Tab-separated table of C-alpha atoms in Angstrom:
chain	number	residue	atom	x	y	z
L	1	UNK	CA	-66.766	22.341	31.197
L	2	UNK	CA	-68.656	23.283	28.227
L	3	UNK	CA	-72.013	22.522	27.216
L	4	UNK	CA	-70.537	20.864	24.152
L	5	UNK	CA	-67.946	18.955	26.085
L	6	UNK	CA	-70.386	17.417	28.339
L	7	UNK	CA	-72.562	16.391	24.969
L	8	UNK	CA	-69.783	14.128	24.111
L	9	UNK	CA	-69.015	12.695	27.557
L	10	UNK	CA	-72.761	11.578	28.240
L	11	UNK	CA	-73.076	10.552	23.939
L	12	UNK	CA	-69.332	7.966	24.333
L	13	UNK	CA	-71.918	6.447	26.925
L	14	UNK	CA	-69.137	6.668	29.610
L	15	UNK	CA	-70.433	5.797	33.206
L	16	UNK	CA	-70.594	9.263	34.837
L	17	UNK	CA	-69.330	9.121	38.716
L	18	UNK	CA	-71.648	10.508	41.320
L	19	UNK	CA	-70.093	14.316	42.284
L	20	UNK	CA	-67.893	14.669	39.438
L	21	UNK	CA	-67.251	17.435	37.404
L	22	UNK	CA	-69.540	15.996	34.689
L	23	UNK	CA	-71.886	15.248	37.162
L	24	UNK	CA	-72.005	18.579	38.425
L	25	UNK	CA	-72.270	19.417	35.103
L	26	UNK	CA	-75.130	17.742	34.868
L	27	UNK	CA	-76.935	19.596	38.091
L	28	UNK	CA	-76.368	22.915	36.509
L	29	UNK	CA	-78.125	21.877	33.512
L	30	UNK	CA	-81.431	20.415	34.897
L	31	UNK	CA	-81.420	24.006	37.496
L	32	UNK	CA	-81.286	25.634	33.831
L	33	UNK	CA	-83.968	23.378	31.977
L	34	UNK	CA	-86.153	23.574	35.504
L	35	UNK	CA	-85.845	27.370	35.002
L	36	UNK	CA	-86.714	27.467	31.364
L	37	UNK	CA	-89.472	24.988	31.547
L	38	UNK	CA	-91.094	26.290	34.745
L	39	UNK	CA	-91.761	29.625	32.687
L	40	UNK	CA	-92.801	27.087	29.399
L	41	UNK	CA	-95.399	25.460	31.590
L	42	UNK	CA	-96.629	28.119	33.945
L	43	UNK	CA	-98.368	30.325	31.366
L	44	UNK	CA	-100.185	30.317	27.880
L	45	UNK	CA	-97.862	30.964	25.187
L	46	UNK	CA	-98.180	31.425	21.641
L	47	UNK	CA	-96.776	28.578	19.539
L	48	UNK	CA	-93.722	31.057	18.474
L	49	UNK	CA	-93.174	31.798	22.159
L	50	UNK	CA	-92.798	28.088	22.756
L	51	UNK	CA	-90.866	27.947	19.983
L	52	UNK	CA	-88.242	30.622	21.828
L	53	UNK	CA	-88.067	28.906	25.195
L	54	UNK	CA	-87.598	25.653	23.326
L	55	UNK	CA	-84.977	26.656	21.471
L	56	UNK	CA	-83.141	28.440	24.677
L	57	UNK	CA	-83.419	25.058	26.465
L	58	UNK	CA	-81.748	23.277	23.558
L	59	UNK	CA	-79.738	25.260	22.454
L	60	UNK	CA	-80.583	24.750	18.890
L	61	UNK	CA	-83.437	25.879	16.199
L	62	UNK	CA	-86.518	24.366	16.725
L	63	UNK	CA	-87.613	22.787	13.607
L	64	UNK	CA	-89.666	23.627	11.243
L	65	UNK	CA	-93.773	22.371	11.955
L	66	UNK	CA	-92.372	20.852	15.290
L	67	UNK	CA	-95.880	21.536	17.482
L	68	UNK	CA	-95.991	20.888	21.636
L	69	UNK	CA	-98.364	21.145	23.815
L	70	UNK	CA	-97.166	22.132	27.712
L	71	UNK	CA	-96.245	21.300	30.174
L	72	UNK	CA	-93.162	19.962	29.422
L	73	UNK	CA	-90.480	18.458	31.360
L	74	UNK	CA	-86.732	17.398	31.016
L	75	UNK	CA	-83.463	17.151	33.023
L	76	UNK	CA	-81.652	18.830	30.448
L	77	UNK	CA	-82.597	19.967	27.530
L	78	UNK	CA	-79.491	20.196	25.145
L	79	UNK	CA	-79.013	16.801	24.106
L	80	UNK	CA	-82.383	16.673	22.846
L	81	UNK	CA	-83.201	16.540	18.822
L	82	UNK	CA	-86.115	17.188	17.104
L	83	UNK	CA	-87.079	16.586	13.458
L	84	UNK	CA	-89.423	18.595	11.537
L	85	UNK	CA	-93.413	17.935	11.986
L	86	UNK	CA	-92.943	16.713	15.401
L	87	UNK	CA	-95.679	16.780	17.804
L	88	UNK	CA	-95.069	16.833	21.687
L	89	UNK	CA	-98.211	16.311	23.383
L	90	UNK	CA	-98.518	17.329	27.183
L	91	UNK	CA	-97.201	16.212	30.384
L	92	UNK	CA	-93.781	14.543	28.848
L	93	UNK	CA	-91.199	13.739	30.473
L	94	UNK	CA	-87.768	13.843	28.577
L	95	UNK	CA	-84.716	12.545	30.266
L	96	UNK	CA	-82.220	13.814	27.694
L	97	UNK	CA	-78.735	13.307	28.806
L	98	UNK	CA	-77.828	10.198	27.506
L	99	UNK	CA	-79.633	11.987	24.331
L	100	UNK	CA	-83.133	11.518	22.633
L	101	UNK	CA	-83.544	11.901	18.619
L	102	UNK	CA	-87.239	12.160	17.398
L	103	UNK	CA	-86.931	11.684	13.747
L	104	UNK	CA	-89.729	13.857	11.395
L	105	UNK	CA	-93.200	13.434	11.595
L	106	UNK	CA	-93.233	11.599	14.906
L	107	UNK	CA	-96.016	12.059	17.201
L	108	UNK	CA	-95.694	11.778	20.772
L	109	UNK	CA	-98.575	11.319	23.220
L	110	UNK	CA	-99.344	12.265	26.476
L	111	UNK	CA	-97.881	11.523	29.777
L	112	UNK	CA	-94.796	9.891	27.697
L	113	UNK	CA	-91.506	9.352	30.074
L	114	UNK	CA	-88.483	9.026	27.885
L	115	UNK	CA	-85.513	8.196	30.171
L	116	UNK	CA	-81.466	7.806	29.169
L	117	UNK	CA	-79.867	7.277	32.327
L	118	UNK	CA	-79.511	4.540	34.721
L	119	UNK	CA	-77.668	3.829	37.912
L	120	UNK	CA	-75.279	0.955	38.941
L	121	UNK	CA	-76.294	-2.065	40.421
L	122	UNK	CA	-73.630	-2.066	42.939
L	123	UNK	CA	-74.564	-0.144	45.817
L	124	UNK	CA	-71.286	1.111	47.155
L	125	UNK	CA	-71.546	2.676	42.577
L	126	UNK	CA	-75.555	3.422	42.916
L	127	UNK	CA	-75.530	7.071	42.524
L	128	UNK	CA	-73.039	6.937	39.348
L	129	UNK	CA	-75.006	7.310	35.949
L	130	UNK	CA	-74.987	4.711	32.732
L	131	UNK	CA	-75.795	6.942	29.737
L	132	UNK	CA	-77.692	5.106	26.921
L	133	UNK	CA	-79.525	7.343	23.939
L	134	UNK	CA	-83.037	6.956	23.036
L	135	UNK	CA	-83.405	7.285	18.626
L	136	UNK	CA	-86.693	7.222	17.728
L	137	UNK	CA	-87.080	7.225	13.922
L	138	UNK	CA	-89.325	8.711	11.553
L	139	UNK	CA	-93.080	9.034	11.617
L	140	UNK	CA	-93.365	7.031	14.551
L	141	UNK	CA	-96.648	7.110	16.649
L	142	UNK	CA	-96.009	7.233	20.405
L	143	UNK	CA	-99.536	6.292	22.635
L	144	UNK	CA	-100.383	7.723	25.841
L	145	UNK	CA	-98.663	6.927	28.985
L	146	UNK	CA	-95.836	5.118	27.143
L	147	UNK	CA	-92.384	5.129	28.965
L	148	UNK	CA	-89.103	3.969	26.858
L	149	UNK	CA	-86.153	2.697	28.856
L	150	UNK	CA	-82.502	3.657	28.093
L	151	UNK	CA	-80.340	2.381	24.314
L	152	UNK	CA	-84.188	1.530	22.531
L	153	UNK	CA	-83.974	2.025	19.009
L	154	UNK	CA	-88.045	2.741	17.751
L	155	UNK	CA	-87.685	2.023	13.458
L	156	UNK	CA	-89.385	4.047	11.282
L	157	UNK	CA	-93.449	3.556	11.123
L	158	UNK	CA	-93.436	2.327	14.288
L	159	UNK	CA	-96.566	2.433	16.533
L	160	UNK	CA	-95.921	2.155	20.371
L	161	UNK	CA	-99.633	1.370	21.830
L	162	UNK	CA	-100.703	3.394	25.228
L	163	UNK	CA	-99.333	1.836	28.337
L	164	UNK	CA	-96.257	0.232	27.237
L	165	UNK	CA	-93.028	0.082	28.076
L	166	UNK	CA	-90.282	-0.212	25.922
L	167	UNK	CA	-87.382	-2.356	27.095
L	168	UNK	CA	-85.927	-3.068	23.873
L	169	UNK	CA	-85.383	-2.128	20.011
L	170	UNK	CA	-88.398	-1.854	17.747
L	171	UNK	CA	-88.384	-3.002	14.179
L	172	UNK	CA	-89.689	-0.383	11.615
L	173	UNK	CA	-93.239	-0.765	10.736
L	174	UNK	CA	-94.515	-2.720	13.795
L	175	UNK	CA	-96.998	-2.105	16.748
L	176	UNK	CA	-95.972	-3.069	20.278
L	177	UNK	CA	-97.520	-2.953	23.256
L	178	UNK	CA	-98.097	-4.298	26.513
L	179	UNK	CA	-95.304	-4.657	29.660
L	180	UNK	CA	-92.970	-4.804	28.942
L	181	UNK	CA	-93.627	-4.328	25.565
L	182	UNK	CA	-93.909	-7.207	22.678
L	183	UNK	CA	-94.313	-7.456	18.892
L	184	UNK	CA	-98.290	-7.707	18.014
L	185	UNK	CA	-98.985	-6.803	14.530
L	186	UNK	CA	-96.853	-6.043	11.171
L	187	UNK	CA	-97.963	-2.455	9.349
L	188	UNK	CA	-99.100	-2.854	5.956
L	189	UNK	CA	-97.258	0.060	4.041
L	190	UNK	CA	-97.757	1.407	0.280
């Protein structure tokens, strides 16, 4: 199975059975991203070496002002997308199979968990994956110690405040917070 092939499996948002051939897919992929980002996190680099290793783990060009800070971890690696003028700050924790889109100018703080998978209910079906993407639009602002859940839409302008967790879709140009997280204020834009 290809890399590309098992893009489109996880993005129909088919349920993936435990052992399959997608699912093994899926093990060979994190042993590659665990690879790659073991030797991201366990030096200094310079920002165009990060650049490199991020681009091997995706599998596509790293965009143009996109800015982390490591460590830096992810289960995957190639269904991840990052806009321009991104900022990854460290200790995150990107789930990626089901797919994550950061649009431009997001900023992403610490300790952030991203996830895109969940298990069945059933427990005879536990071990079998439910793919759901993550899209986070553009200049969002992502607080410290946030954790979004599978399928959330964040709008544009959005501002996720530390702490919360993000169950749901976000209108564009509103803070949340709390847990799980809930609408508090409107943004004023220009």
């Amino acid at each position: 199975m290809t890399n590309e092939e098992f893009i489109a499996i996880l993005d129909s948002g088919e349920e993936v059975a435990a052992f399959s051939e997608v699912h093994l897919k899926m093990t060979e992929l994190s042993n590659e991203a665990m690879k790659i980002t073991s030797e991201l996190n366990n030096t200094y680099h310079t920002p165009e070496e990060i650049k490199d290793l991020m681009e091997r783990l995706t599998d596509r060009e790293f965009p143009e002002g996109a800015y982390m800070f490591p460590p830096f971890y992810t289960d995957c690696g190639k269904n991840l997308k990052i806009g321009k003028n991104v900022f990854i700050n460290s200790c995150c924790q990107f789930q990626d199979q089901g797919g994550i889109t950061i649009g431009d100018g997001t900023l992403v703080g610490p300790k952030t968990v991203i996830a895109t998978l969940n298990h069945q209910m059933e427990p005879s079906k536990r071990a079998n994956l439910l793919p759901k993407p993550v899209v986070i639009g553009k200049n969002v602002w992502i607080g410290a110690n946030v954790t979004i859940l599978p399928g959330v839409n964040i709008g544009d302008g959005a501002v996720i405040a530390a702490g919360a967790v993000v169950n749901k879709n976000v209108e564009a140009n509103t803070v949340v917070g709390g847990v799980p997280a809930k609408f508090i204020k409107y943004i004023e834009t220009e």
